[in-house]
PDB file of C-alpha atoms in Angstrom:
ATOM      1  CA  ASP A 260      -0.016   0.001  -0.006  1.00 82.00           C
ATOM      2  CA  ILE A 261       1.103   3.561  -0.721  1.00 88.00           C
ATOM      3  CA  VAL A 262       1.417   5.742   2.320  1.00 93.00           C
ATOM      4  CA  MET A 263       1.503   9.517   2.216  1.00 95.00           C
ATOM      5  CA  THR A 264       3.037  11.140   5.252  1.00 97.00           C
ATOM      6  CA  GLN A 265       2.756  14.864   5.868  1.00 98.00           C
ATOM      7  CA  SER A 266       4.833  17.010   8.117  1.00 96.00           C
ATOM      8  CA  PRO A 267       4.290  18.689  10.424  1.00 97.00           C
ATOM      9  CA  ASP A 268       0.896  17.594  11.795  1.00 97.00           C
ATOM     10  CA  SER A 269       0.177  21.198  12.811  1.00 97.00           C
ATOM     11  CA  LEU A 270       1.738  24.528  12.169  1.00 96.00           C
ATOM     12  CA  SER A 271       1.278  27.968  13.682  1.00 97.00           C
ATOM     13  CA  VAL A 272       2.328  30.905  11.535  1.00 97.00           C
ATOM     14  CA  SER A 273       2.076  34.682  11.969  1.00 97.00           C
ATOM     15  CA  LEU A 274      -0.058  36.679   9.583  1.00 97.00           C
ATOM     16  CA  GLY A 275       1.913  37.674   6.554  1.00 97.00           C
ATOM     17  CA  GLU A 276       4.511  34.974   7.078  1.00 97.00           C
ATOM     18  CA  ARG A 277       5.131  31.719   5.140  1.00 98.00           C
ATOM     19  CA  ALA A 278       3.782  28.290   5.855  1.00 98.00           C
ATOM     20  CA  THR A 279       5.505  25.208   4.436  1.00 98.00           C
ATOM     21  CA  ILE A 280       3.924  21.753   4.444  1.00 98.00           C
ATOM     22  CA  ASN A 281       5.808  18.684   3.377  1.00 98.00           C
ATOM     23  CA  CYS A 282       4.430  15.399   1.868  1.00 98.00           C
ATOM     24  CA  ARG A 283       6.422  12.275   1.405  1.00 97.00           C
ATOM     25  CA  SER A 284       5.211   9.177  -0.513  1.00 94.00           C
ATOM     26  CA  SER A 285       6.305   5.633   0.273  1.00 93.00           C
ATOM     27  CA  HIS A 286       6.533   5.042  -3.467  1.00 89.00           C
ATOM     28  CA  ILE A 287       7.586   7.255  -6.334  1.00 86.00           C
ATOM     29  CA  VAL A 288       4.489   9.205  -7.411  1.00 85.00           C
ATOM     30  CA  THR A 289       3.019   8.009 -10.699  1.00 76.00           C
ATOM     31  CA  SER A 290       3.773  10.012 -13.807  1.00 75.00           C
ATOM     32  CA  CYS A 291       0.674  11.515 -15.229  1.00 79.00           C
ATOM     33  CA  PRO A 292       0.172  12.354 -18.868  1.00 75.00           C
ATOM     34  CA  ASN A 293       2.692  14.896 -20.231  1.00 78.00           C
ATOM     35  CA  ASN A 294       5.166  13.584 -17.666  1.00 81.00           C
ATOM     36  CA  LYS A 295       3.548  15.502 -14.752  1.00 87.00           C
ATOM     37  CA  ASN A 296       3.553  14.246 -11.201  1.00 90.00           C
ATOM     38  CA  CYS A 297       0.176  12.864 -10.059  1.00 92.00           C
ATOM     39  CA  LEU A 298       0.213  14.866  -6.826  1.00 95.00           C
ATOM     40  CA  ALA A 299      -2.448  17.291  -5.640  1.00 96.00           C
ATOM     41  CA  TRP A 300      -3.094  19.504  -2.569  1.00 98.00           C
ATOM     42  CA  TYR A 301      -6.356  20.395  -0.919  1.00 98.00           C
ATOM     43  CA  GLN A 302      -7.590  22.917   1.687  1.00 98.00           C
ATOM     44  CA  GLN A 303     -10.421  21.909   4.036  1.00 97.00           C
ATOM     45  CA  LYS A 304     -12.153  24.317   6.355  1.00 97.00           C
ATOM     46  CA  PRO A 305     -14.598  23.115   9.030  1.00 94.00           C
ATOM     47  CA  GLY A 306     -17.976  22.062   7.778  1.00 94.00           C
ATOM     48  CA  GLN A 307     -16.838  22.253   4.136  1.00 97.00           C
ATOM     49  CA  PRO A 308     -15.656  19.705   1.541  1.00 97.00           C
ATOM     50  CA  PRO A 309     -11.990  19.824   0.510  1.00 98.00           C
ATOM     51  CA  LYS A 310     -11.056  22.373  -2.075  1.00 98.00           C
ATOM     52  CA  LEU A 311      -8.486  21.591  -4.792  1.00 97.00           C
ATOM     53  CA  LEU A 312      -5.552  24.039  -4.634  1.00 98.00           C
ATOM     54  CA  ILE A 313      -2.778  22.359  -6.700  1.00 97.00           C
ATOM     55  CA  TYR A 314      -2.766  19.553  -9.215  1.00 95.00           C
ATOM     56  CA  TRP A 315       0.114  17.902 -11.088  1.00 93.00           C
ATOM     57  CA  ALA A 316       2.308  18.928  -8.094  1.00 95.00           C
ATOM     58  CA  SER A 317       2.723  22.557  -9.135  1.00 96.00           C
ATOM     59  CA  TYR A 318      -0.355  23.743 -11.186  1.00 96.00           C
ATOM     60  CA  ARG A 319      -2.752  26.048  -9.448  1.00 97.00           C
ATOM     61  CA  ALA A 320      -6.413  25.228  -9.767  1.00 96.00           C
ATOM     62  CA  SER A 321      -8.750  27.830 -11.210  1.00 95.00           C
ATOM     63  CA  GLY A 322      -9.244  30.779  -8.812  1.00 96.00           C
ATOM     64  CA  VAL A 323      -6.516  29.834  -6.373  1.00 97.00           C
ATOM     65  CA  PRO A 324      -4.332  32.787  -5.308  1.00 97.00           C
ATOM     66  CA  GLU A 325      -0.735  32.872  -6.355  1.00 97.00           C
ATOM     67  CA  ARG A 326       0.246  32.806  -2.614  1.00 97.00           C
ATOM     68  CA  PHE A 327      -0.280  29.030  -2.911  1.00 98.00           C
ATOM     69  CA  SER A 328       2.466  27.112  -4.674  1.00 98.00           C
ATOM     70  CA  GLY A 329       3.423  23.526  -5.041  1.00 98.00           C
ATOM     71  CA  SER A 330       6.759  21.896  -5.818  1.00 97.00           C
ATOM     72  CA  GLY A 331       8.600  18.645  -5.727  1.00 95.00           C
ATOM     73  CA  SER A 332       8.968  15.380  -7.614  1.00 92.00           C
ATOM     74  CA  GLY A 333       9.494  11.675  -7.075  1.00 90.00           C
ATOM     75  CA  THR A 334       8.561  11.049  -3.451  1.00 94.00           C
ATOM     76  CA  ASP A 335       8.911  14.507  -1.842  1.00 96.00           C
ATOM     77  CA  PHE A 336       6.536  17.411  -2.358  1.00 97.00           C
ATOM     78  CA  THR A 337       5.907  20.762  -0.701  1.00 98.00           C
ATOM     79  CA  LEU A 338       2.976  23.168  -0.388  1.00 98.00           C
ATOM     80  CA  THR A 339       3.976  26.751   0.355  1.00 98.00           C
ATOM     81  CA  ILE A 340       1.528  29.437   1.516  1.00 98.00           C
ATOM     82  CA  SER A 341       3.137  32.916   1.231  1.00 97.00           C
ATOM     83  CA  ASN A 342       1.808  35.935   3.090  1.00 97.00           C
ATOM     84  CA  LEU A 343      -0.515  33.860   5.295  1.00 97.00           C
ATOM     85  CA  GLN A 344      -3.994  35.316   5.641  1.00 97.00           C
ATOM     86  CA  ALA A 345      -6.583  34.675   8.326  1.00 97.00           C
ATOM     87  CA  GLY A 346      -8.761  32.922   5.752  1.00 97.00           C
ATOM     88  CA  ASP A 347      -5.979  30.305   5.194  1.00 98.00           C
ATOM     89  CA  VAL A 348      -6.627  28.718   8.536  1.00 98.00           C
ATOM     90  CA  ALA A 349      -7.548  25.127   7.570  1.00 98.00           C
ATOM     91  CA  VAL A 350      -6.393  21.595   7.306  1.00 97.00           C
ATOM     92  CA  TYR A 351      -4.271  20.857   4.206  1.00 98.00           C
ATOM     93  CA  TYR A 352      -3.964  17.429   2.538  1.00 98.00           C
ATOM     94  CA  CYS A 353      -1.748  16.051  -0.125  1.00 97.00           C
ATOM     95  CA  GLN A 354      -3.071  13.335  -2.433  1.00 96.00           C
ATOM     96  CA  GLN A 355      -1.421  11.114  -4.947  1.00 93.00           C
ATOM     97  CA  TYR A 356      -2.973   9.111  -7.816  1.00 88.00           C
ATOM     98  CA  SER A 357      -1.540   5.699  -8.682  1.00 80.00           C
ATOM     99  CA  ASN A 358      -2.012   2.710 -10.931  1.00 75.00           C
ATOM    100  CA  PRO A 359      -4.003   0.516 -10.452  1.00 74.00           C
ATOM    101  CA  PRO A 360      -6.369   3.490  -9.968  1.00 81.00           C
ATOM    102  CA  GLU A 361      -6.405   4.652  -6.406  1.00 86.00           C
ATOM    103  CA  PHE A 362      -6.261   7.996  -4.644  1.00 91.00           C
ATOM    104  CA  THR A 363      -4.209   8.111  -1.440  1.00 94.00           C
ATOM    105  CA  PHE A 364      -4.343  11.126   0.921  1.00 96.00           C
ATOM    106  CA  GLY A 365      -1.901  12.323   3.573  1.00 97.00           C
ATOM    107  CA  GLN A 366      -3.148  12.565   7.195  1.00 97.00           C
ATOM    108  CA  GLY A 367      -3.539  16.327   6.996  1.00 97.00           C
ATOM    109  CA  THR A 368      -1.666  19.322   8.403  1.00 98.00           C
ATOM    110  CA  LYS A 369      -3.543  21.877  10.501  1.00 98.00           C
ATOM    111  CA  VAL A 370      -2.552  25.483   9.915  1.00 98.00           C
ATOM    112  CA  ASP A 371      -3.477  28.274  12.316  1.00 97.00           C
ATOM    113  CA  ILE A 372      -2.422  31.715  13.268  1.00 97.00           C
ATOM    114  CA  LYS A 373       0.313  32.382  15.814  1.00 95.00           C
TER     115      LYS A 373
ATOM    116  CA  GLN B 294     -20.032  25.799 -13.086  1.00 93.00           C
ATOM    117  CA  VAL B 295     -20.134  22.198 -11.984  1.00 96.00           C
ATOM    118  CA  GLN B 296     -22.135  21.473  -8.881  1.00 97.00           C
ATOM    119  CA  LEU B 297     -22.585  18.186  -7.014  1.00 98.00           C
ATOM    120  CA  HIS B 298     -25.426  17.597  -4.549  1.00 98.00           C
ATOM    121  CA  GLN B 299     -25.576  14.562  -2.396  1.00 98.00           C
ATOM    122  CA  SER B 300     -28.563  12.869  -0.839  1.00 96.00           C
ATOM    123  CA  GLY B 301     -29.238   9.791   1.314  1.00 92.00           C
ATOM    124  CA  PRO B 302     -29.889   8.643   4.908  1.00 92.00           C
ATOM    125  CA  GLY B 303     -27.657   9.741   7.705  1.00 90.00           C
ATOM    126  CA  LEU B 304     -28.295   6.940  10.192  1.00 96.00           C
ATOM    127  CA  LEU B 305     -27.921   3.211   9.711  1.00 97.00           C
ATOM    128  CA  LYS B 306     -27.859   0.109  11.876  1.00 97.00           C
ATOM    129  CA  PRO B 307     -25.021  -2.411  11.682  1.00 97.00           C
ATOM    130  CA  SER B 308     -25.443  -4.927   8.805  1.00 97.00           C
ATOM    131  CA  GLN B 309     -27.629  -2.569   6.751  1.00 97.00           C
ATOM    132  CA  SER B 310     -26.614  -1.160   3.376  1.00 97.00           C
ATOM    133  CA  LEU B 311     -25.591   2.443   2.794  1.00 97.00           C
ATOM    134  CA  SER B 312     -26.963   4.111  -0.335  1.00 98.00           C
ATOM    135  CA  LEU B 313     -26.076   7.618  -1.401  1.00 98.00           C
ATOM    136  CA  THR B 314     -26.722   9.570  -4.596  1.00 98.00           C
ATOM    137  CA  CYS B 315     -24.881  12.440  -6.129  1.00 98.00           C
ATOM    138  CA  ASP B 316     -26.735  14.736  -8.585  1.00 98.00           C
ATOM    139  CA  ILE B 317     -24.572  16.448 -11.222  1.00 98.00           C
ATOM    140  CA  SER B 318     -25.322  19.917 -12.643  1.00 97.00           C
ATOM    141  CA  GLY B 319     -23.094  21.807 -15.113  1.00 96.00           C
ATOM    142  CA  ASP B 320     -21.599  18.663 -16.487  1.00 96.00           C
ATOM    143  CA  SER B 321     -22.585  15.228 -17.871  1.00 96.00           C
ATOM    144  CA  VAL B 322     -22.063  11.822 -16.363  1.00 95.00           C
ATOM    145  CA  TYR B 323     -20.799  10.921 -19.857  1.00 94.00           C
ATOM    146  CA  ALA B 324     -18.122  13.689 -19.850  1.00 93.00           C
ATOM    147  CA  SER B 325     -14.871  12.820 -21.521  1.00 91.00           C
ATOM    148  CA  LYS B 326     -11.686  12.488 -19.416  1.00 91.00           C
ATOM    149  CA  VAL B 327     -13.700  12.812 -16.248  1.00 95.00           C
ATOM    150  CA  ALA B 328     -14.495  10.237 -13.509  1.00 95.00           C
ATOM    151  CA  TRP B 329     -17.135  10.319 -10.749  1.00 97.00           C
ATOM    152  CA  ASN B 330     -15.685   9.429  -7.353  1.00 97.00           C
ATOM    153  CA  TRP B 331     -16.808   8.668  -3.771  1.00 98.00           C
ATOM    154  CA  ILE B 332     -14.518   9.532  -0.820  1.00 98.00           C
ATOM    155  CA  ARG B 333     -15.116   9.512   2.954  1.00 98.00           C
ATOM    156  CA  ARG B 334     -13.500  11.144   5.962  1.00 97.00           C
ATOM    157  CA  SER B 335     -13.395   9.710   9.458  1.00 96.00           C
ATOM    158  CA  PRO B 336     -11.339  10.499  12.519  1.00 91.00           C
ATOM    159  CA  SER B 337      -9.703   7.096  12.476  1.00 91.00           C
ATOM    160  CA  ARG B 338      -9.001   6.721   8.739  1.00 92.00           C
ATOM    161  CA  GLY B 339      -8.751  10.329   7.487  1.00 94.00           C
ATOM    162  CA  LEU B 340      -9.650  10.909   3.841  1.00 96.00           C
ATOM    163  CA  GLU B 341     -10.234   7.585   2.085  1.00 96.00           C
ATOM    164  CA  TRP B 342     -11.009   7.116  -1.559  1.00 96.00           C
ATOM    165  CA  LEU B 343     -13.716   4.403  -2.075  1.00 97.00           C
ATOM    166  CA  GLY B 344     -14.090   4.194  -5.859  1.00 96.00           C
ATOM    167  CA  ARG B 345     -15.162   5.789  -9.107  1.00 96.00           C
ATOM    168  CA  THR B 346     -17.110   5.235 -12.326  1.00 97.00           C
ATOM    169  CA  TYR B 347     -16.477   6.791 -15.751  1.00 95.00           C
ATOM    170  CA  TYR B 348     -17.568   6.411 -19.325  1.00 95.00           C
ATOM    171  CA  GLU B 349     -14.944   5.708 -22.021  1.00 93.00           C
ATOM    172  CA  SER B 350     -16.660   3.858 -24.854  1.00 94.00           C
ATOM    173  CA  ALA B 351     -18.285   1.822 -22.041  1.00 95.00           C
ATOM    174  CA  TRP B 352     -18.899   2.176 -18.354  1.00 96.00           C
ATOM    175  CA  HIS B 353     -15.963   1.396 -16.070  1.00 95.00           C
ATOM    176  CA  THR B 354     -15.560   1.160 -12.330  1.00 96.00           C
ATOM    177  CA  ASP B 355     -12.585   1.044 -10.000  1.00 94.00           C
ATOM    178  CA  TYR B 356     -12.734   0.362  -6.229  1.00 95.00           C
ATOM    179  CA  ALA B 357     -10.415   0.713  -3.323  1.00 93.00           C
ATOM    180  CA  VAL B 358      -9.079  -2.663  -2.125  1.00 91.00           C
ATOM    181  CA  SER B 359     -10.233  -1.984   1.417  1.00 91.00           C
ATOM    182  CA  VAL B 360     -13.932  -1.847   0.391  1.00 94.00           C
ATOM    183  CA  ARG B 361     -14.037  -3.652  -2.942  1.00 94.00           C
ATOM    184  CA  SER B 362     -15.938  -6.692  -1.744  1.00 95.00           C
ATOM    185  CA  ARG B 363     -18.969  -4.696  -0.476  1.00 97.00           C
ATOM    186  CA  THR B 364     -19.034  -1.568  -2.729  1.00 97.00           C
ATOM    187  CA  PHE B 365     -20.995  -0.812  -5.824  1.00 98.00           C
ATOM    188  CA  ILE B 366     -20.823   2.461  -7.791  1.00 98.00           C
ATOM    189  CA  ASN B 367     -22.933   3.116 -10.854  1.00 96.00           C
ATOM    190  CA  ALA B 368     -24.288   5.963 -12.947  1.00 97.00           C
ATOM    191  CA  ASP B 369     -27.899   6.867 -13.850  1.00 96.00           C
ATOM    192  CA  THR B 370     -27.655   8.407 -17.324  1.00 94.00           C
ATOM    193  CA  VAL B 371     -31.270   9.548 -17.391  1.00 96.00           C
ATOM    194  CA  LYS B 372     -31.072  11.449 -14.111  1.00 96.00           C
ATOM    195  CA  ASN B 373     -27.376  12.523 -14.678  1.00 97.00           C
ATOM    196  CA  GLN B 374     -26.306  11.255 -11.229  1.00 98.00           C
ATOM    197  CA  PHE B 375     -24.140   8.514  -9.785  1.00 98.00           C
ATOM    198  CA  SER B 376     -24.601   6.420  -6.698  1.00 98.00           C
ATOM    199  CA  LEU B 377     -22.658   4.551  -3.993  1.00 98.00           C
ATOM    200  CA  GLN B 378     -23.859   1.377  -2.295  1.00 98.00           C
ATOM    201  CA  LEU B 379     -21.870  -0.042   0.649  1.00 98.00           C
ATOM    202  CA  SER B 380     -23.192  -3.246   2.122  1.00 97.00           C
ATOM    203  CA  SER B 381     -22.881  -4.771   5.555  1.00 97.00           C
ATOM    204  CA  VAL B 382     -21.918  -1.558   7.284  1.00 97.00           C
ATOM    205  CA  THR B 383     -20.380  -1.536  10.757  1.00 96.00           C
ATOM    206  CA  PRO B 384     -19.606   1.368  13.104  1.00 96.00           C
ATOM    207  CA  GLU B 385     -16.225   1.620  11.376  1.00 95.00           C
ATOM    208  CA  ASP B 386     -18.109   2.951   8.306  1.00 97.00           C
ATOM    209  CA  THR B 387     -19.260   6.018  10.252  1.00 97.00           C
ATOM    210  CA  ALA B 388     -17.844   8.967   8.298  1.00 98.00           C
ATOM    211  CA  VAL B 389     -18.659  11.988   6.248  1.00 98.00           C
ATOM    212  CA  TYR B 390     -19.190  10.785   2.649  1.00 98.00           C
ATOM    213  CA  TYR B 391     -18.382  12.993  -0.272  1.00 98.00           C
ATOM    214  CA  CYS B 392     -18.879  12.686  -4.067  1.00 98.00           C
ATOM    215  CA  ALA B 393     -16.325  14.352  -6.270  1.00 98.00           C
ATOM    216  CA  ARG B 394     -15.442  14.817  -9.902  1.00 97.00           C
ATOM    217  CA  GLY B 395     -12.032  13.531 -11.026  1.00 93.00           C
ATOM    218  CA  PHE B 396     -10.023  15.385 -13.598  1.00 90.00           C
ATOM    219  CA  ASN B 397      -6.267  15.624 -14.331  1.00 83.00           C
ATOM    220  CA  SER B 398      -5.719  12.976 -11.584  1.00 86.00           C
ATOM    221  CA  ALA B 399      -7.213  15.295  -8.941  1.00 91.00           C
ATOM    222  CA  LEU B 400     -10.693  15.899  -7.508  1.00 95.00           C
ATOM    223  CA  ASP B 401     -11.791  19.319  -8.614  1.00 96.00           C
ATOM    224  CA  TYR B 402     -15.454  19.553  -7.639  1.00 97.00           C
ATOM    225  CA  TRP B 403     -16.945  18.073  -4.437  1.00 98.00           C
ATOM    226  CA  GLY B 404     -20.373  17.515  -3.043  1.00 98.00           C
ATOM    227  CA  GLN B 405     -21.376  19.074   0.237  1.00 97.00           C
ATOM    228  CA  GLY B 406     -20.808  15.937   2.300  1.00 97.00           C
ATOM    229  CA  ILE B 407     -23.181  13.718   4.268  1.00 97.00           C
ATOM    230  CA  LEU B 408     -22.501  12.468   7.751  1.00 97.00           C
ATOM    231  CA  VAL B 409     -23.453   8.798   7.888  1.00 98.00           C
ATOM    232  CA  THR B 410     -23.565   7.245  11.376  1.00 97.00           C
ATOM    233  CA  VAL B 411     -23.728   3.496  11.945  1.00 97.00           C
ATOM    234  CA  SER B 412     -25.105   2.689  15.346  1.00 96.00           C
ATOM    235  CA  SER B 413     -27.391   0.132  16.906  1.00 94.00           C
TER     236      SER B 413
END
């Protein structure tokens, strides 16, 4: 089984500062079409479904602010939130897509304001 | 704008079957390069993908290994919706269940979520 491990489990960041969340896969993340990494990031606020932020490891979903950026390849990936805003308080999840088809999520990282 | 709206019972007894429906608006269940997924979130298991259905010349389904033996996902092309059936539920199946559209190997639109509680 593929295991996605996020670090840290929780993170307190001052307004305007940067938050960095790491995600490590137990297996090399599958290569999607066009040689992209099949790795996505989501933001989930209480009482809401997850919202897609990043797909193919570094592509922002429609409407997502440029403050959110993704990077990485192979087994190690990072989500960076620059200039943290109060509205960014949420739990963040990484997710990889593998063959045979299966989506695997990280355990989540809780971000709040210091 | 794609919207997904879920419906179904929120309380089940052990051994019963869970049945949820996801209505699609702004897209078609036949859409190309798109798959229709079910995911759940529980305190003990976090976010867990359950399975998906999609149309590519014919209907296809994929299921997570953990629930494959008791899960069925299908599409209703007349109502433009898709459904999840999970049989023989136990308290371990208590979770918030979501439907979601899969595109570019990510899940870009989600339903609102339904809390399903399994309790005697």
